[in-house]
């Protein structure tokens, strides 16, 4: 990812006293990094002169640190009556993590107002100082998790300075933020005995305020999710930092293991048990227990400053599988309220003035609430080198809260608007009478090699996985094809423009340079379409016409990725605007035909013609539909005649490289992929797809034929990326964890259970669930993101897979395209944290993923969409078939087994090509 360099301001640039001293960083005990890091650290804190009295109170305090809990007010201030804050305003520092918006969602609900998210290199210390001290805009600070190490300035940006100099503001650091708190006060950061990612531990604590009303110790139901490779060395903790929590034992648990002991995470419980604290022993910062009669070293899981209101937790309270995580954030809210209740009268009163002004919207429910806009004065400062008032910055924060991209203008454009009318007809129970979806598609759209046709094919509908299929071809007056290619400059940081070719229904073409990228163009196109809801009343599905096609993986540069290391040979996005389509309801066997036209028109010719064709199919419905092919089955793509981009030896070596990055804290999980290629010459790609869907039916399968590009996509994807329905509900269904089907019912059930209870696969799945919760959390109403189904095993023709479901309520101010930009590419194909992981994968993988790892689906004219993840897919481009495959590399991965799992995922599409 592209980050601003970490620089130190000279004293002349600041409106407060200069730093006492600057000192270079001490030697880093952590392994050297692959990234270039800026040097120079602030080693000592300084105090603002206006708060010198408070500083004296801290230094002269006679209170025992263990009982101080960050409150250092004198008697006079304590006696003055104060009113507790009704709302708590949080500055949330994002360390380029993929879990930050899970914290955002929690704090939005708990604090009563959404926090403002600022990346760790987005503002200078001078900017933040003005927000905190001159404008009094925030009551506390939360520092997010993130990749890397606090010993690297580029990884934590301004966080270290905040921890050293904001001694009078409550701060909570999570994971990397926790380590940064330790490192800022000279504690050593070292490698953990083993990386722990997506696994749970039981926690002991000392009963301090941060853990109020939370049980402690083994079998206490307090179990937390850990994502870290580095830890604070307990032996190096200075006297200023007090350990408050640590692991109860050396053992880690998978999520399902915690269910055996009735440990229910926040997502599944509302009641809280009262604390029942276990005893503990401490000596020089080292914590020891006895497990099965043997001495066991415990890992520090929480610290606090002896006199400042600063806290850190190594684990992730925001994870869906952490128990009592919400209680920790509630406790920090109460710590903040109590702190400001007891603070000095002059400073408290000044903050309350701004606090009162900011509370014009007492119950902010959206990301774009006006509550931020009045939180600060109009002090001028600079953001990324551009002059900006603090009021402008706070307004801009509403957009930055979506993540690492700029929101496009969601107001309808004044020019180029179209008013669309939909006409449709329903034919009850017709599908089975005319031979089903396959027969309908081949007869209506399969002529002339099915050129310029599409088919979103729910070929696997059992257990309610999918219900509708959408199909069509080159249509009426509104039909057009969009073909987008990123510019050469998109291979470098900060560039995302490209070239768009538009072809209309008469074959005329025009081209455009899209400086702001494809997503913004698509968004503006959709927002220029007007309609009446009554036109589609009574239809049970959410696609009534609009854009249908694919988004290639390289469009990640429009969603926050810094660059693309490899250029795709296929277009980076290709879409039809479908104005005529046929829809099949697989639950009821009903068939619908839809026609979309501009303005008020009485034309029904396409509807009439299609109805006649459907009726005529009844006579041919009994003919043989399937070709029986009895060629031998290949166990690998190589046996099927495919050539791999990488040998087994190289792939295993790449897995080992991923494990090194994970060990050094650069990533929690890396989804490593490769490509297989085979020249197939002139073939009938539709017949190949029909064979693939028969051999490997899938709920999110699809066929796309862009004949002008000599490009056909035959997908048997079992994975939904993201869906937005007409009620504004967003849903993601990531797959992580795959195992082959067994040859007998007994072996098959044994393999299914093996997947279900695999600690490695559960860790993979949990990490991606938390990532997707984060991505949905950027665009959903606070408190609405939830996980109704966690780690459920689904069975398909050739594999068992572990699937989870995440849902949330979209904010009304956010467009459909904004939702996709917040989450693309799908986290199951990148790993976490997403941005750093994509950067690492670009450096390891040897070619572009192209369409693989992207998404296929639709954007309806009424702002709904449904997109898959492009896996288990054959891409046929210029007479060459390619298949992409890969797998998530986590700390528990075995390199040889990772190669075997990757090959397993290619078998169904590779065999379909070989047999055909």
Tab-separated table of N, CA, C and O in Angstrom, residues 422-428 430 440 444-445 469-472 535 539-541 543-545 579-585 590-596 604-615 617:
chain	number	residue	atom	x	y	z
A	422	UNK	N	-40.544	-0.636	-17.157
A	422	UNK	CA	-40.392	-2.090	-17.243
A	422	UNK	C	-41.727	-2.739	-17.557
A	422	UNK	O	-42.738	-2.442	-16.927
A	423	UNK	N	-41.702	-3.631	-18.528
A	423	UNK	CA	-42.868	-4.454	-18.845
A	423	UNK	C	-42.467	-5.909	-18.667
A	423	UNK	O	-41.360	-6.303	-19.039
A	424	UNK	N	-43.360	-6.714	-18.116
A	424	UNK	CA	-43.011	-8.109	-17.871
A	424	UNK	C	-44.236	-9.012	-17.902
A	424	UNK	O	-45.370	-8.549	-17.751
A	425	UNK	N	-43.962	-10.303	-18.092
A	425	UNK	CA	-45.010	-11.313	-18.100
A	425	UNK	C	-44.520	-12.534	-17.319
A	425	UNK	O	-43.322	-12.833	-17.302
A	426	UNK	N	-45.470	-13.213	-16.727
A	426	UNK	CA	-45.164	-14.399	-15.930
A	426	UNK	C	-45.861	-15.610	-16.533
A	426	UNK	O	-47.029	-15.539	-16.918
A	427	UNK	N	-45.122	-16.754	-16.579
A	427	UNK	CA	-45.667	-18.007	-17.079
A	427	UNK	C	-45.504	-19.051	-15.970
A	427	UNK	O	-44.402	-19.558	-15.732
A	428	UNK	N	-46.596	-19.318	-15.287
A	428	UNK	CA	-46.551	-20.189	-14.122
A	428	UNK	C	-46.179	-21.623	-14.451
A	428	UNK	O	-46.723	-22.222	-15.387
A	430	UNK	N	-43.842	-23.075	-15.918
A	430	UNK	CA	-43.485	-23.386	-17.299
A	430	UNK	C	-42.103	-24.031	-17.423
A	430	UNK	O	-41.867	-24.810	-18.359
A	440	UNK	N	-34.098	-23.841	-22.139
A	440	UNK	CA	-34.536	-22.470	-22.443
A	440	UNK	C	-33.378	-21.652	-22.993
A	440	UNK	O	-33.513	-20.955	-24.010
A	444	UNK	N	-33.284	-20.353	-26.887
A	444	UNK	CA	-33.541	-18.920	-27.072
A	444	UNK	C	-32.285	-18.128	-27.402
A	444	UNK	O	-32.352	-17.140	-28.156
A	445	UNK	N	-31.140	-18.542	-26.823
A	445	UNK	CA	-29.938	-17.706	-26.951
A	445	UNK	C	-28.709	-18.467	-27.436
A	445	UNK	O	-27.634	-17.881	-27.536
A	469	UNK	N	-32.403	-17.817	-11.958
A	469	UNK	CA	-31.433	-17.730	-13.050
A	469	UNK	C	-31.877	-16.619	-13.995
A	469	UNK	O	-33.076	-16.472	-14.277
A	470	UNK	N	-30.892	-15.857	-14.481
A	470	UNK	CA	-31.154	-14.734	-15.391
A	470	UNK	C	-30.387	-14.978	-16.687
A	470	UNK	O	-29.189	-15.282	-16.653
A	471	UNK	N	-31.053	-14.835	-17.817
A	471	UNK	CA	-30.392	-15.091	-19.093
A	471	UNK	C	-30.873	-14.129	-20.158
A	471	UNK	O	-31.974	-13.570	-20.072
A	472	UNK	N	-30.036	-13.932	-21.168
A	472	UNK	CA	-30.402	-13.025	-22.253
A	472	UNK	C	-29.286	-12.878	-23.255
A	472	UNK	O	-28.223	-13.498	-23.145
A	535	UNK	N	-43.480	-0.551	-11.280
A	535	UNK	CA	-43.222	-1.362	-12.465
A	535	UNK	C	-42.805	-2.781	-12.111
A	535	UNK	O	-43.043	-3.704	-12.892
A	539	UNK	N	-42.761	-8.912	-8.552
A	539	UNK	CA	-41.644	-9.753	-8.969
A	539	UNK	C	-40.874	-10.223	-7.735
A	539	UNK	O	-40.530	-9.409	-6.873
A	540	UNK	N	-40.564	-11.513	-7.632
A	540	UNK	CA	-39.918	-12.041	-6.418
A	540	UNK	C	-38.400	-11.918	-6.424
A	540	UNK	O	-37.751	-12.338	-5.461
A	541	UNK	N	-37.803	-11.369	-7.475
A	541	UNK	CA	-36.348	-11.254	-7.577
A	541	UNK	C	-35.953	-9.779	-7.668
A	541	UNK	O	-36.828	-8.897	-7.706
A	543	UNK	N	-33.365	-8.369	-9.925
A	543	UNK	CA	-32.732	-7.876	-11.146
A	543	UNK	C	-33.801	-7.701	-12.215
A	543	UNK	O	-34.436	-8.659	-12.641
A	544	UNK	N	-33.986	-6.457	-12.632
A	544	UNK	CA	-35.037	-6.135	-13.596
A	544	UNK	C	-34.462	-5.574	-14.894
A	544	UNK	O	-35.193	-5.056	-15.727
A	545	UNK	N	-33.164	-5.673	-15.042
A	545	UNK	CA	-32.475	-5.081	-16.168
A	545	UNK	C	-31.399	-4.152	-15.667
A	545	UNK	O	-31.496	-3.581	-14.571
A	579	UNK	N	-31.382	-5.111	-21.520
A	579	UNK	CA	-32.718	-4.524	-21.464
A	579	UNK	C	-33.815	-5.558	-21.702
A	579	UNK	O	-34.982	-5.284	-21.442
A	580	UNK	N	-33.450	-6.740	-22.186
A	580	UNK	CA	-34.396	-7.843	-22.346
A	580	UNK	C	-33.817	-9.076	-21.672
A	580	UNK	O	-32.653	-9.421	-21.913
A	581	UNK	N	-34.597	-9.762	-20.849
A	581	UNK	CA	-34.079	-10.949	-20.190
A	581	UNK	C	-35.194	-11.908	-19.803
A	581	UNK	O	-36.369	-11.527	-19.676
A	582	UNK	N	-34.766	-13.158	-19.599
A	582	UNK	CA	-35.650	-14.229	-19.140
A	582	UNK	C	-35.183	-14.644	-17.751
A	582	UNK	O	-33.977	-14.783	-17.510
A	583	UNK	N	-36.129	-14.822	-16.846
A	583	UNK	CA	-35.813	-15.189	-15.465
A	583	UNK	C	-36.544	-16.474	-15.111
A	583	UNK	O	-37.737	-16.626	-15.418
A	584	UNK	N	-35.843	-17.396	-14.459
A	584	UNK	CA	-36.440	-18.662	-14.034
A	584	UNK	C	-36.407	-18.730	-12.518
A	584	UNK	O	-35.363	-18.528	-11.895
A	585	UNK	N	-37.574	-19.015	-11.935
A	585	UNK	CA	-37.700	-19.227	-10.492
A	585	UNK	C	-37.638	-20.729	-10.248
A	585	UNK	O	-38.583	-21.461	-10.542
A	590	UNK	N	-41.641	-21.124	-12.204
A	590	UNK	CA	-42.201	-20.035	-12.995
A	590	UNK	C	-41.120	-19.445	-13.908
A	590	UNK	O	-39.932	-19.444	-13.572
A	591	UNK	N	-41.572	-18.920	-15.057
A	591	UNK	CA	-40.689	-18.233	-15.996
A	591	UNK	C	-41.220	-16.814	-16.199
A	591	UNK	O	-42.428	-16.611	-16.368
A	592	UNK	N	-40.310	-15.843	-16.166
A	592	UNK	CA	-40.657	-14.437	-16.373
A	592	UNK	C	-39.887	-13.918	-17.587
A	592	UNK	O	-38.715	-14.280	-17.799
A	593	UNK	N	-40.526	-13.082	-18.366
A	593	UNK	CA	-39.832	-12.359	-19.428
A	593	UNK	C	-39.994	-10.875	-19.153
A	593	UNK	O	-41.082	-10.409	-18.821
A	594	UNK	N	-38.880	-10.130	-19.263
A	594	UNK	CA	-38.854	-8.714	-18.916
A	594	UNK	C	-38.286	-7.914	-20.067
A	594	UNK	O	-37.328	-8.346	-20.726
A	595	UNK	N	-38.836	-6.745	-20.266
A	595	UNK	CA	-38.336	-5.835	-21.282
A	595	UNK	C	-38.284	-4.423	-20.719
A	595	UNK	O	-39.271	-3.917	-20.178
A	596	UNK	N	-37.126	-3.803	-20.845
A	596	UNK	CA	-36.875	-2.475	-20.279
A	596	UNK	C	-36.745	-1.476	-21.428
A	596	UNK	O	-35.981	-1.700	-22.377
A	604	UNK	N	-44.208	-4.062	-27.452
A	604	UNK	CA	-44.135	-5.344	-26.744
A	604	UNK	C	-43.625	-6.453	-27.659
A	604	UNK	O	-43.826	-7.625	-27.378
A	605	UNK	N	-42.952	-6.093	-28.742
A	605	UNK	CA	-42.568	-7.098	-29.739
A	605	UNK	C	-41.661	-8.171	-29.150
A	605	UNK	O	-41.863	-9.356	-29.397
A	606	UNK	N	-40.646	-7.769	-28.359
A	606	UNK	CA	-39.740	-8.773	-27.802
A	606	UNK	C	-40.482	-9.696	-26.848
A	606	UNK	O	-40.255	-10.916	-26.847
A	607	UNK	N	-41.357	-9.159	-26.043
A	607	UNK	CA	-42.144	-9.988	-25.141
A	607	UNK	C	-43.006	-10.974	-25.930
A	607	UNK	O	-43.096	-12.163	-25.571
A	608	UNK	N	-43.630	-10.498	-26.996
A	608	UNK	CA	-44.491	-11.366	-27.809
A	608	UNK	C	-43.674	-12.479	-28.459
A	608	UNK	O	-44.077	-13.653	-28.425
A	609	UNK	N	-42.535	-12.116	-29.042
A	609	UNK	CA	-41.710	-13.112	-29.726
A	609	UNK	C	-41.179	-14.160	-28.758
A	609	UNK	O	-41.153	-15.356	-29.071
A	610	UNK	N	-40.747	-13.716	-27.567
A	610	UNK	CA	-40.189	-14.645	-26.584
A	610	UNK	C	-41.272	-15.576	-26.054
A	610	UNK	O	-41.027	-16.773	-25.821
A	611	UNK	N	-42.448	-15.061	-25.856
A	611	UNK	CA	-43.551	-15.906	-25.396
A	611	UNK	C	-43.832	-17.028	-26.399
A	611	UNK	O	-44.025	-18.187	-26.024
A	612	UNK	N	-43.832	-16.686	-27.683
A	612	UNK	CA	-44.074	-17.704	-28.716
A	612	UNK	C	-42.986	-18.775	-28.689
A	612	UNK	O	-43.262	-19.972	-28.813
A	613	UNK	N	-41.738	-18.355	-28.528
A	613	UNK	CA	-40.640	-19.322	-28.498
A	613	UNK	C	-40.757	-20.254	-27.288
A	613	UNK	O	-40.495	-21.456	-27.391
A	614	UNK	N	-41.122	-19.694	-26.142
A	614	UNK	CA	-41.267	-20.524	-24.938
A	614	UNK	C	-42.370	-21.554	-25.114
A	614	UNK	O	-42.219	-22.726	-24.721
A	615	UNK	N	-43.485	-21.130	-25.668
A	615	UNK	CA	-44.595	-22.061	-25.869
A	615	UNK	C	-44.198	-23.160	-26.844
A	615	UNK	O	-44.540	-24.340	-26.661
A	617	UNK	N	-41.386	-24.489	-27.181
A	617	UNK	CA	-40.423	-25.421	-26.590
A	617	UNK	C	-41.076	-26.625	-25.950
A	617	UNK	O	-40.413	-27.642	-25.713
